Tab-separated table of C-alpha atoms in Angstrom:
chain	number	residue	atom	x	y	z
A	27	MET	CA	144.111	165.564	107.984
A	28	SER	CA	143.540	164.190	104.928
A	29	SER	CA	141.684	166.210	102.471
A	30	SER	CA	139.261	166.497	99.525
A	31	PRO	CA	140.386	166.658	95.872
A	32	SER	CA	140.535	170.746	95.713
A	33	SER	CA	142.897	172.060	97.866
A	34	THR	CA	141.646	175.031	96.732
A	35	ALA	CA	138.924	176.857	98.610
A	36	PRO	CA	136.365	175.677	95.750
A	37	GLN	CA	134.796	178.219	92.989
A	38	PRO	CA	131.850	180.320	94.079
A	39	LEU	CA	128.473	178.749	91.499
A	40	GLN	CA	126.849	181.738	89.114
A	41	GLY	CA	124.247	181.804	87.574
A	42	ASN	CA	121.443	178.736	86.486
A	43	THR	CA	124.101	176.275	88.651
A	44	LEU	CA	124.155	177.965	91.317
A	45	TRP	CA	119.994	177.838	91.055
A	46	LEU	CA	119.496	174.570	89.864
A	47	ALA	CA	121.985	173.504	93.186
A	48	ALA	CA	119.303	175.147	94.982
A	49	LEU	CA	117.076	173.567	93.834
A	50	VAL	CA	118.818	169.656	94.044
A	51	LEU	CA	119.452	170.764	97.712
A	52	ALA	CA	115.565	173.031	98.770
A	53	ALA	CA	113.955	169.094	96.495
A	54	ALA	CA	116.114	166.709	99.440
A	55	ASN	CA	115.649	169.433	102.397
A	56	PHE	CA	111.540	169.161	101.089
A	57	VAL	CA	111.447	164.890	100.893
A	58	ALA	CA	113.177	164.679	104.600
A	59	VAL	CA	110.862	167.049	105.966
A	60	LEU	CA	108.103	165.534	103.766
A	61	ASP	CA	108.496	161.819	105.540
A	62	THR	CA	108.031	163.238	108.859
A	63	THR	CA	104.321	163.672	107.884
A	64	ILE	CA	103.291	161.575	104.499
A	65	ALA	CA	102.552	158.497	107.042
A	66	ASN	CA	100.119	160.264	109.431
A	67	VAL	CA	97.252	160.016	107.595
A	68	SER	CA	98.333	156.434	105.723
A	69	VAL	CA	98.730	154.751	108.567
A	70	PRO	CA	94.437	152.886	108.971
A	71	ASN	CA	95.854	151.644	105.072
A	72	ILE	CA	99.130	150.312	106.719
A	73	ALA	CA	97.688	148.762	109.404
A	74	GLY	CA	94.985	147.092	106.867
A	75	GLY	CA	98.001	145.986	104.419
A	76	LEU	CA	100.376	144.277	106.876
A	77	ALA	CA	97.203	143.192	108.962
A	78	ILE	CA	98.145	145.332	112.150
A	79	SER	CA	96.188	147.159	114.457
A	80	SER	CA	96.814	151.046	114.475
A	81	SER	CA	98.163	151.220	117.608
A	82	GLN	CA	100.818	149.211	115.712
A	83	GLY	CA	100.624	150.716	112.858
A	84	THR	CA	102.474	154.315	114.698
A	85	TYR	CA	105.148	152.275	114.716
A	86	VAL	CA	106.111	153.664	111.325
A	87	ILE	CA	105.829	156.995	112.637
A	88	THR	CA	108.222	156.196	115.679
A	89	SER	CA	111.122	153.874	114.494
A	90	TYR	CA	112.041	157.216	111.688
A	91	ALA	CA	111.160	159.775	114.249
A	92	VAL	CA	114.031	157.898	116.405
A	93	ALA	CA	116.596	157.190	114.625
A	94	GLU	CA	116.508	160.071	112.427
A	95	ALA	CA	116.731	162.287	115.569
A	96	ILE	CA	119.690	159.938	116.963
A	97	THR	CA	120.971	160.860	113.304
A	98	VAL	CA	121.626	164.461	114.443
A	99	PRO	CA	123.840	165.089	116.901
A	100	LEU	CA	126.315	163.494	114.324
A	101	THR	CA	126.109	164.872	111.681
A	102	GLY	CA	129.232	167.863	112.388
A	103	TRP	CA	131.343	163.899	112.645
A	104	LEU	CA	129.763	162.295	109.083
A	105	ALA	CA	129.828	165.912	107.065
A	106	ALA	CA	134.198	166.245	109.437
A	107	ARG	CA	135.017	162.421	108.224
A	108	LEU	CA	133.202	162.189	105.050
A	109	GLY	CA	132.508	165.772	103.856
A	110	THR	CA	130.192	167.589	103.522
A	111	VAL	CA	128.556	166.019	99.476
A	112	ARG	CA	129.921	163.263	100.123
A	113	LEU	CA	127.768	162.742	103.351
A	114	PHE	CA	124.218	164.746	101.476
A	115	ILE	CA	124.763	162.679	98.391
A	116	GLY	CA	125.430	159.457	100.081
A	117	SER	CA	122.064	160.004	102.025
A	118	MET	CA	119.962	160.987	99.934
A	119	VAL	CA	120.648	157.752	97.845
A	120	LEU	CA	120.470	155.651	101.108
A	121	PHE	CA	117.230	157.944	102.017
A	122	GLY	CA	116.093	156.202	98.562
A	123	LEU	CA	116.890	152.965	98.364
A	124	PHE	CA	115.389	152.383	101.493
A	125	SER	CA	112.279	154.603	101.184
A	126	LEU	CA	112.431	151.642	97.822
A	127	LEU	CA	113.044	149.390	100.864
A	128	CYS	CA	109.466	150.744	102.656
A	129	GLY	CA	107.867	150.108	100.024
A	130	MET	CA	108.398	146.330	98.831
A	131	ALA	CA	108.131	145.392	103.263
A	132	GLY	CA	105.347	142.824	103.698
A	133	SER	CA	105.619	142.508	107.786
A	134	LEU	CA	105.827	144.903	110.062
A	135	GLU	CA	108.832	144.078	111.566
A	136	THR	CA	110.611	144.468	107.954
A	137	LEU	CA	108.714	147.508	107.557
A	138	VAL	CA	110.331	149.328	110.922
A	139	LEU	CA	113.091	147.672	110.668
A	140	PHE	CA	113.514	149.628	106.684
A	141	ARG	CA	111.595	152.780	108.485
A	142	VAL	CA	114.484	153.294	110.970
A	143	LEU	CA	117.248	152.583	108.267
A	144	GLN	CA	115.551	155.177	106.463
A	145	GLY	CA	115.562	158.232	109.154
A	146	LEU	CA	119.204	157.066	110.008
A	147	ALA	CA	119.375	157.788	106.528
A	148	GLY	CA	117.351	161.077	106.726
A	149	GLY	CA	118.943	162.461	109.404
A	150	PRO	CA	122.002	164.559	107.907
A	151	LEU	CA	119.808	166.149	104.290
A	152	MET	CA	117.923	168.890	106.665
A	153	PRO	CA	121.334	169.645	108.404
A	154	MET	CA	123.295	169.756	105.531
A	155	SER	CA	121.360	171.410	102.958
A	156	GLN	CA	121.470	174.377	104.462
A	157	THR	CA	124.541	173.927	105.443
A	158	LEU	CA	125.490	173.832	101.293
A	159	LEU	CA	123.082	176.588	100.825
A	160	LEU	CA	124.510	178.441	102.441
A	161	ARG	CA	127.743	177.447	101.278
A	162	ILE	CA	126.923	178.403	97.454
A	163	PHE	CA	126.201	181.688	98.111
A	164	PRO	CA	127.043	184.655	98.194
A	165	LYS	CA	127.183	186.856	101.180
A	166	GLU	CA	125.072	188.842	99.951
A	167	LYS	CA	121.879	186.745	99.184
A	168	THR	CA	121.853	184.210	102.202
A	169	GLY	CA	118.546	185.640	102.623
A	170	ALA	CA	117.061	184.775	99.372
A	171	ALA	CA	118.842	180.769	100.587
A	172	ILE	CA	117.836	180.723	104.036
A	173	GLY	CA	114.205	181.577	103.214
A	174	LEU	CA	113.907	178.655	100.009
A	175	TRP	CA	115.068	175.808	102.269
A	176	SER	CA	112.577	177.861	105.293
A	177	MET	CA	109.822	177.571	102.727
A	178	THR	CA	110.095	173.603	101.863
A	179	THR	CA	110.868	172.915	104.936
A	180	LEU	CA	106.916	175.335	105.689
A	181	ILE	CA	105.162	173.550	103.276
A	182	ALA	CA	106.581	169.210	103.390
A	183	PRO	CA	104.369	169.868	105.934
A	184	ILE	CA	101.333	169.985	104.738
A	185	MET	CA	101.758	168.664	100.911
A	186	GLY	CA	102.477	164.713	103.561
A	187	PRO	CA	98.842	164.414	104.976
A	188	ILE	CA	97.562	165.515	100.957
A	189	LEU	CA	99.578	163.704	99.518
A	190	GLY	CA	99.841	160.460	101.839
A	191	GLY	CA	95.976	160.607	101.803
A	192	VAL	CA	95.770	160.749	97.730
A	193	LEU	CA	98.228	157.758	97.689
A	194	CYS	CA	96.308	155.562	99.841
A	195	ASP	CA	93.670	157.033	98.658
A	196	GLN	CA	94.221	156.344	94.177
A	197	VAL	CA	96.871	154.049	94.729
A	198	SER	CA	98.125	151.822	97.821
A	199	TRP	CA	100.271	152.103	101.060
A	200	PRO	CA	103.765	151.863	99.280
A	201	TRP	CA	103.100	154.674	96.331
A	202	ILE	CA	103.842	157.429	99.432
A	203	PHE	CA	107.201	155.524	100.372
A	204	TRP	CA	108.249	154.454	96.834
A	205	ILE	CA	107.030	158.109	95.342
A	206	ASN	CA	110.545	159.348	97.052
A	207	VAL	CA	112.819	157.484	94.644
A	208	PRO	CA	113.087	159.063	91.842
A	209	ILE	CA	113.285	162.190	93.130
A	210	THR	CA	116.223	161.064	95.299
A	211	MET	CA	118.423	159.789	92.993
A	212	LEU	CA	117.398	161.921	90.499
A	213	CYS	CA	118.842	165.023	92.192
A	214	GLY	CA	121.516	163.230	94.294
A	215	TYR	CA	122.977	162.802	90.102
A	216	ALA	CA	122.200	166.486	89.493
A	217	GLY	CA	123.910	167.064	92.665
A	218	TRP	CA	127.011	164.894	92.971
A	219	GLN	CA	127.713	167.261	89.101
A	220	LEU	CA	127.212	170.610	90.136
A	221	LEU	CA	128.726	170.384	94.190
A	222	LYS	CA	131.355	168.042	93.695
A	223	SER	CA	133.581	171.360	93.458
A	224	GLN	CA	132.329	172.589	96.399
A	225	GLU	CA	133.506	169.538	98.918
A	226	SER	CA	135.139	170.796	102.161
A	227	LEU	CA	137.929	169.062	103.044
A	228	ARG	CA	138.339	165.992	105.679
A	229	GLU	CA	139.455	165.209	109.093
A	230	LYS	CA	139.814	161.789	110.651
A	231	ILE	CA	138.547	163.166	114.510
A	232	ARG	CA	137.660	160.123	116.746
A	233	VAL	CA	133.599	159.523	117.409
A	234	ASP	CA	132.349	159.013	121.075
A	235	ALA	CA	131.875	155.523	120.567
A	236	VAL	CA	130.458	154.969	123.875
A	237	GLY	CA	128.320	158.031	123.544
A	238	LEU	CA	126.636	156.948	120.840
A	239	GLY	CA	126.168	153.482	121.907
A	240	LEU	CA	125.003	154.273	125.001
A	241	LEU	CA	122.582	157.042	123.558
A	242	VAL	CA	121.623	154.543	121.314
A	243	VAL	CA	120.364	152.194	124.280
A	244	TRP	CA	118.514	154.088	126.036
A	245	VAL	CA	116.283	156.050	123.696
A	246	ALA	CA	115.660	153.368	121.786
A	247	ALA	CA	114.614	151.467	125.092
A	248	LEU	CA	112.375	153.683	125.937
A	249	GLN	CA	110.472	154.341	123.276
A	250	ILE	CA	110.181	150.400	122.892
A	251	MET	CA	108.523	150.797	126.255
A	252	LEU	CA	106.506	153.178	125.359
A	253	ASP	CA	104.912	151.232	121.678
A	254	GLU	CA	105.328	147.102	123.459
A	255	GLY	CA	103.258	149.184	127.371
A	256	LYS	CA	99.789	148.371	126.479
A	257	ASN	CA	100.389	145.366	124.630
A	258	LEU	CA	102.677	143.584	127.321
A	259	ASP	CA	99.564	145.248	130.402
A	260	TRP	CA	102.215	147.751	131.733
A	261	PHE	CA	104.572	146.915	134.199
A	262	ASN	CA	102.927	143.817	135.141
A	263	SER	CA	105.461	142.378	132.534
A	264	VAL	CA	109.131	141.376	132.594
A	265	GLU	CA	110.077	142.884	128.679
A	266	ILE	CA	108.565	145.863	129.853
A	267	ILE	CA	110.130	146.136	133.529
A	268	ALA	CA	113.279	145.534	131.533
A	269	LEU	CA	112.977	148.102	128.449
A	270	ALA	CA	112.557	150.983	131.611
A	271	VAL	CA	115.723	148.871	134.224
A	272	THR	CA	117.818	149.758	130.739
A	273	ALA	CA	116.503	153.176	130.247
A	274	ALA	CA	117.024	154.053	133.502
A	275	VAL	CA	120.638	152.975	133.467
A	276	GLY	CA	121.377	154.106	129.813
A	277	PHE	CA	120.178	157.632	130.576
A	278	ALA	CA	122.058	157.812	133.512
A	279	ALA	CA	125.346	155.741	132.768
A	280	PHE	CA	124.583	158.556	129.152
A	281	LEU	CA	124.679	161.617	131.515
A	282	ILE	CA	127.937	160.715	133.532
A	283	TRP	CA	129.548	159.770	130.459
A	284	GLU	CA	129.111	162.668	128.091
A	285	MET	CA	129.555	165.922	130.870
A	286	THR	CA	132.965	164.320	131.159
A	287	GLU	CA	134.621	163.304	127.881
A	288	ARG	CA	137.068	165.998	126.334
A	289	ASN	CA	134.739	165.114	122.360
A	290	PRO	CA	131.053	163.900	123.850
A	291	VAL	CA	128.404	163.519	120.527
A	292	VAL	CA	125.808	165.126	122.127
A	293	ASN	CA	127.119	168.650	124.377
A	294	LEU	CA	125.391	168.684	127.201
A	295	ARG	CA	127.529	171.904	129.480
A	296	VAL	CA	125.510	174.227	126.653
A	297	PHE	CA	122.496	173.653	129.084
A	298	ARG	CA	124.308	175.351	131.786
A	299	HIS	CA	122.599	178.609	129.999
A	300	ARG	CA	119.082	179.391	130.862
A	301	GLY	CA	118.073	180.985	128.964
A	302	TYR	CA	118.960	177.813	126.755
A	303	TRP	CA	117.335	174.713	128.836
A	304	ALA	CA	114.170	177.199	129.286
A	305	SER	CA	113.841	176.741	125.129
A	306	VAL	CA	114.752	173.389	125.288
A	307	LEU	CA	111.727	172.373	127.486
A	308	THR	CA	109.926	174.920	125.640
A	309	ILE	CA	109.990	173.887	122.494
A	310	SER	CA	110.214	169.521	123.334
A	311	LEU	CA	105.969	170.679	125.153
A	312	ALA	CA	105.311	171.686	122.861
A	313	PHE	CA	105.490	170.351	119.552
A	314	GLY	CA	105.303	166.761	121.553
A	315	SER	CA	101.600	168.323	121.871
A	316	PHE	CA	101.503	169.286	119.005
A	317	PHE	CA	102.640	165.854	117.009
A	318	GLY	CA	100.480	164.133	118.998
A	319	ALA	CA	97.799	165.701	118.970
A	320	THR	CA	99.278	165.813	114.475
A	321	VAL	CA	99.243	161.864	114.596
A	322	LEU	CA	95.845	161.039	116.725
A	323	THR	CA	92.980	163.754	114.418
A	324	PRO	CA	93.223	161.588	110.955
A	325	GLN	CA	92.964	157.959	112.834
A	326	TRP	CA	89.745	159.300	114.705
A	327	LEU	CA	88.683	161.435	111.596
A	328	GLN	CA	89.770	157.447	109.041
A	329	SER	CA	88.667	154.634	111.819
A	330	TYR	CA	85.172	156.917	113.742
A	331	MET	CA	84.507	159.310	110.824
A	332	GLY	CA	83.825	158.194	108.739
A	333	TYR	CA	86.886	160.069	106.358
A	334	THR	CA	89.132	158.884	103.237
A	335	ALA	CA	92.898	158.593	103.799
A	336	THR	CA	92.616	162.065	101.277
A	337	GLU	CA	89.560	164.136	102.913
A	338	ALA	CA	92.007	163.762	106.581
A	339	GLY	CA	94.832	164.624	104.636
A	340	HIS	CA	93.325	167.797	103.435
A	341	ALA	CA	91.999	168.436	106.883
A	342	THR	CA	94.927	168.123	108.659
A	343	ALA	CA	96.439	169.715	106.332
A	344	MET	CA	94.862	172.901	107.328
A	345	SER	CA	96.807	173.762	110.034
A	346	GLY	CA	100.324	174.591	107.467
A	347	ILE	CA	98.221	177.556	105.241
A	348	LEU	CA	98.550	179.850	108.148
A	349	ALA	CA	101.512	179.210	108.929
A	350	VAL	CA	103.126	179.979	105.503
A	351	LEU	CA	101.526	183.059	105.641
A	352	VAL	CA	102.393	184.580	108.832
A	353	ALA	CA	106.006	183.201	109.571
A	354	PRO	CA	107.588	185.912	107.088
A	355	LEU	CA	106.306	188.602	109.830
A	356	VAL	CA	107.504	186.272	113.225
A	357	ALA	CA	110.884	186.181	111.956
A	358	GLN	CA	110.866	190.417	110.940
A	359	LEU	CA	109.585	190.207	114.810
A	360	SER	CA	111.459	187.591	116.555
A	361	THR	CA	114.504	190.037	115.447
A	362	ARG	CA	113.098	193.601	116.551
A	363	VAL	CA	110.854	192.731	120.400
A	364	ASP	CA	111.763	190.185	123.217
A	365	PRO	CA	110.593	186.426	121.736
A	366	ARG	CA	109.641	185.589	125.252
A	367	PRO	CA	106.097	186.878	124.682
A	368	LEU	CA	105.982	186.097	121.294
A	369	VAL	CA	106.760	182.332	122.498
A	370	PHE	CA	104.358	182.589	125.071
A	371	MET	CA	101.390	184.212	122.879
A	372	GLY	CA	102.118	181.336	119.945
A	373	VAL	CA	102.351	178.326	122.527
A	374	MET	CA	99.054	179.540	124.213
A	375	TRP	CA	96.961	179.598	120.704
A	376	LEU	CA	98.073	176.159	120.120
A	377	GLY	CA	96.336	175.682	123.315
A	378	GLY	CA	93.423	177.562	123.315
A	379	VAL	CA	92.809	176.215	120.367
A	380	THR	CA	93.863	172.671	121.093
A	381	LEU	CA	91.207	172.218	124.169
A	382	TYR	CA	88.633	173.647	122.218
A	383	ARG	CA	88.209	170.489	119.513
A	384	SER	CA	88.178	169.042	122.815
A	385	PHE	CA	84.583	169.215	122.396
A	386	SER	CA	84.050	167.812	119.184
A	387	THR	CA	81.481	165.764	118.678
A	388	THR	CA	80.737	162.361	116.589
A	389	ASP	CA	78.210	164.894	113.509
A	390	MET	CA	80.816	167.705	112.422
A	391	GLY	CA	81.505	167.968	109.165
A	392	PHE	CA	83.914	168.754	107.172
A	393	TRP	CA	85.267	172.306	107.987
A	394	GLN	CA	84.297	171.296	111.638
A	395	VAL	CA	86.862	169.762	111.379
A	396	ALA	CA	89.171	171.482	110.025
A	397	LEU	CA	88.458	175.360	110.406
A	398	PRO	CA	90.281	175.129	114.075
A	399	LEU	CA	93.533	173.771	112.651
A	400	LEU	CA	93.564	176.517	110.163
A	401	PHE	CA	93.232	178.692	112.701
A	402	GLN	CA	95.724	177.124	114.545
A	403	GLY	CA	98.170	177.649	111.750
A	404	VAL	CA	98.582	180.576	113.223
A	405	GLY	CA	100.790	180.468	116.917
A	406	MET	CA	102.721	177.735	114.599
A	407	PRO	CA	105.673	180.904	113.685
A	408	PHE	CA	104.789	182.465	117.131
A	409	PHE	CA	105.895	179.376	118.818
A	410	PHE	CA	108.914	177.891	116.512
A	411	VAL	CA	110.305	180.588	115.064
A	412	PRO	CA	111.386	182.864	117.810
A	413	LEU	CA	112.113	180.757	119.660
A	414	THR	CA	114.825	178.893	117.508
A	415	GLY	CA	116.106	181.961	118.263
A	416	LEU	CA	116.034	182.621	121.881
A	417	ALA	CA	117.328	179.635	122.508
A	418	MET	CA	120.954	180.476	119.914
A	419	ALA	CA	120.530	183.710	121.999
A	420	SER	CA	121.717	181.801	124.604
A	421	VAL	CA	124.302	180.186	123.842
A	422	GLU	CA	128.395	181.220	123.525
A	423	PRO	CA	129.035	181.664	119.731
A	424	GLN	CA	131.340	178.171	118.813
A	425	GLU	CA	128.584	175.341	121.018
A	426	MET	CA	125.450	177.525	118.327
A	427	ALA	CA	126.487	174.213	115.916
A	428	ALA	CA	126.464	171.016	119.453
A	429	ALA	CA	123.086	173.317	120.407
A	430	ALA	CA	120.619	173.845	117.236
A	431	GLY	CA	121.981	169.747	116.551
A	432	LEU	CA	120.672	168.957	120.568
A	433	MET	CA	117.780	171.451	119.993
A	434	SER	CA	116.620	169.074	116.866
A	435	PHE	CA	116.902	166.247	118.213
A	436	MET	CA	114.839	166.923	121.410
A	437	ARG	CA	112.598	168.064	119.612
A	438	THR	CA	112.704	164.860	117.214
A	439	LEU	CA	113.045	162.925	120.406
A	440	SER	CA	109.426	164.791	121.802
A	441	GLY	CA	107.576	164.262	119.093
A	442	ALA	CA	108.378	160.275	118.656
A	443	PHE	CA	107.436	160.022	121.885
A	444	ALA	CA	104.209	162.221	122.444
A	445	THR	CA	103.354	159.868	119.843
A	446	SER	CA	103.483	156.958	121.448
A	447	LEU	CA	101.904	157.968	124.678
A	448	VAL	CA	99.328	159.705	122.717
A	449	THR	CA	97.885	157.358	120.218
A	450	THR	CA	98.157	154.500	124.432
A	451	ALA	CA	96.427	156.610	126.145
A	452	TRP	CA	93.813	157.211	123.230
A	453	ASP	CA	93.010	153.437	123.238
A	454	ASP	CA	93.383	153.068	127.072
A	455	LYS	CA	90.826	156.057	127.744
A	456	ALA	CA	88.566	154.586	124.944
A	457	SER	CA	88.507	151.317	127.138
A	458	TYR	CA	87.845	153.150	129.924
A	459	ASN	CA	84.791	155.011	128.280
A	460	HIS	CA	83.112	151.365	126.498
A	461	ALA	CA	82.867	150.490	130.513
A	462	ASP	CA	81.808	153.139	132.074
A	463	LEU	CA	79.561	153.458	129.511
A	464	VAL	CA	77.661	150.044	129.196
A	465	GLY	CA	75.596	150.508	132.427
A	466	ASN	CA	73.890	153.111	131.170
A	467	LEU	CA	73.078	151.888	127.130
A	468	ASP	CA	69.807	151.630	126.772
A	469	SER	CA	68.450	150.609	130.897
A	470	THR	CA	64.923	150.870	129.656
A	471	GLY	CA	65.328	148.978	126.556
A	472	SER	CA	63.487	151.869	124.984
A	473	THR	CA	65.936	152.669	122.303
A	474	LEU	CA	66.826	149.115	120.818
A	475	ARG	CA	62.500	148.974	120.911
A	476	THR	CA	62.413	151.196	118.713
A	477	LEU	CA	65.154	149.692	116.689
A	478	ARG	CA	63.392	146.149	116.325
A	479	ASP	CA	60.223	148.615	115.355
A	480	SER	CA	61.751	150.057	112.901
A	481	GLY	CA	62.121	146.875	110.621
A	482	LEU	CA	66.231	145.145	112.509
A	483	SER	CA	66.207	142.211	114.257
A	484	ILE	CA	67.036	142.245	117.264
A	485	ASP	CA	70.723	141.141	116.090
A	486	ALA	CA	71.358	144.290	114.251
A	487	ALA	CA	69.543	146.408	117.023
A	488	THR	CA	72.180	145.029	119.232
A	489	ALA	CA	74.719	145.458	117.025
A	490	GLN	CA	73.985	149.354	115.704
A	491	LEU	CA	74.460	149.356	120.218
A	492	GLY	CA	77.332	148.804	119.841
A	493	GLN	CA	78.448	150.908	116.914
A	494	MET	CA	76.789	153.674	118.850
A	495	LEU	CA	78.691	152.621	121.706
A	496	GLN	CA	82.293	152.716	120.221
A	497	SER	CA	81.487	155.327	118.121
A	498	GLN	CA	80.962	157.461	121.639
A	499	SER	CA	84.049	156.116	123.485
A	500	ILE	CA	87.056	156.610	120.796
A	501	MET	CA	84.509	159.815	120.529
A	502	LEU	CA	84.778	160.204	124.452
A	503	ALA	CA	88.576	159.445	124.350
A	504	THR	CA	90.041	161.926	121.377
A	505	ASN	CA	88.298	164.607	123.036
A	506	GLN	CA	90.043	163.762	126.069
A	507	ILE	CA	93.498	163.378	124.722
A	508	PHE	CA	92.877	166.958	123.550
A	509	TRP	CA	92.379	168.169	126.918
A	510	LEU	CA	94.979	166.779	128.056
A	511	THR	CA	97.612	168.294	125.214
A	512	GLY	CA	95.821	171.541	125.144
A	513	LEU	CA	96.455	171.596	129.516
A	514	SER	CA	100.422	170.826	128.549
A	515	PHE	CA	100.341	173.965	125.801
A	516	VAL	CA	99.332	175.425	128.341
A	517	VAL	CA	102.415	174.552	130.511
A	518	ALA	CA	104.600	174.787	128.145
A	519	ALA	CA	104.038	178.222	127.274
A	520	CYS	CA	105.020	179.341	131.241
A	521	ALA	CA	108.201	177.410	130.615
A	522	ILE	CA	109.367	180.441	128.191
A	523	TRP	CA	109.210	182.364	131.353
A	524	LEU	CA	111.985	180.707	132.918
A	525	ALA	CA	114.406	181.853	130.279
A	526	PRO	CA	116.064	185.315	131.010
A	527	ARG	CA	115.671	188.494	128.845
A	528	PRO	CA	117.516	187.988	125.212
A	529	THR	CA	120.500	190.206	125.164
A	530	ARG	CA	121.181	189.620	121.484
A	531	VAL	CA	120.183	188.874	118.973
A	532	ALA	CA	121.678	185.231	117.503
A	533	ASP	CA	122.400	184.188	113.663
A	534	THR	CA	119.671	181.068	113.427
A	535	SER	CA	122.044	179.864	109.890
A	536	GLN	CA	122.574	176.878	112.544
A	537	ALA	CA	119.933	175.639	113.445
A	538	HIS	CA	117.738	173.765	111.450
C-alpha cells in the first residue's frame, strides 16, 4: 500500500474555507447532473447543425448516459488507487476538456465519441462530490452538507432544459457544452488548493478487468442495437443480429463471471436481498419511463408544435419546481413511515399525469402543456427519496457502497435504454399512423376543394393537406407513447409491493 503525501489524519476545514470547498463540490455535482438534461431540448438544433435526423441526435443523450453509468461501479476502485481528491479534480478537468471538444465536433461520430469520454469523466463527479462533502463537514453539520448536495441534484435538472433552450436560441448549440469549461477549470484549480490536504490514503488493489470488459461489451452492444435498430430494419440486418448475439452472450458471461469473482466490479450478490432487487426493479422501470417521456417532450414541442428551444425548455423544466419544494417533506416522512406506500403513491401519481397527457392535441397552448408537467413534479420525490432509503435498508451495512453504485448504474442505464426505445417507437408509430390515416384523408375531396376556393393552388393545397396529415400522425404517436409510458409507471408502482416491509432505517449518505 502506498499512502498520500501526508500520513497523518487530514485537518478539518474551518470557516470560510469549509464553505468555499463546499461550493466547489456542489458546483461540480451541478454541472455533472446538468449535462444529463441540458441536451434534451437541444437535439433538434444539434440534428440540424450536423445534418442528421432527430432520432440520430438522441445518440448525444444515450452515449453520455451509458458512459457515465459504466464509470459509476469503478468509482470506488479509482478512488482507492488515485485518492479521492485526485480522482475528483482529475475527473472535473477532463470533463471540462471533453466538453470543449464536444462543442468543436463537426460530425455526429466525433460528437458521440467526445460525449462518451465526457460521460466517462463525469461518472465519478457525483459520488466523489458527495463523499468529499461528508468528509470535510463535521458530524454535527452533516445535514447541511447533504442538504447542499441534494439541492444541486434537484435544481440542475430544472436548469438544464431552460439553459439549453436559451443557449441554442440566443447563441448556438455548442455553447451547451462550452458553458462547462470555465466552471470546471475554475473549480478544478480552487478545489485542488482547498482540498489537497484532505487526500485519502491510496491502495494498490487490482481491478476486475474481465468483469469490466464484459460489462462494456454487452452494454455497448445492446445500446448500439437499440439506437441503430430502426435505421437497419432490426433483425433483417446481419449487423443487428450480431449485436443482439454479442449482447446476450456478453451478458450471460458477465453474470457468471461476476457471481464467481472474489472482487467483482459489480457486486451482484446484493440482489439476494428481496427488498433491494424489488427497489432496483421499481426505480429502473419508473426512471426509464420518466426519462423517456422527458426526452420525447421537447422534441415533439420543437419539431411539430412550433416551440422554440427556450419555450420547450421552460415547459420541460416545470416538472422540477414542485419537486424541489416537496422533497424536504418527503425526506422527513420516509424516515418515519413504511416507505412502500409513499413510493406506490408517487409512481402512480407520475403514471396518472402521464396517462392524462396521452390526450394531448395539436391546438394546445403553452400552459396546457406545462401545467401537467408542473404537477407531475409532486410525485418525483415520493418515489425517489423513500425508494433509495428502502433499497439501502435492505442490504448489509458493509454492502451499502456497492448497492448504491449498482442502483445508480441501473437507473442511468434504464434512462439510456428508454430513450432509444421511445424515440424508435415514436418514429415507427408515426409511420404506421401516417399510412393508416392517408386512406381516410379527404376521401370526398371536400377539404381540397375548400382549400382551392380559398385561393391556394393545387400544389399548395395538396402540400397543406400533407402537412396536416403528418402533424396528426405525430400527435397520435406522441399520445400512444405517453399512454404506454403511463402503463409502465403503473407496473413500476405495483412492483414495489414485492419488497418486504423494512425493519430499519438506512443511512442513505452513500447513495447517489
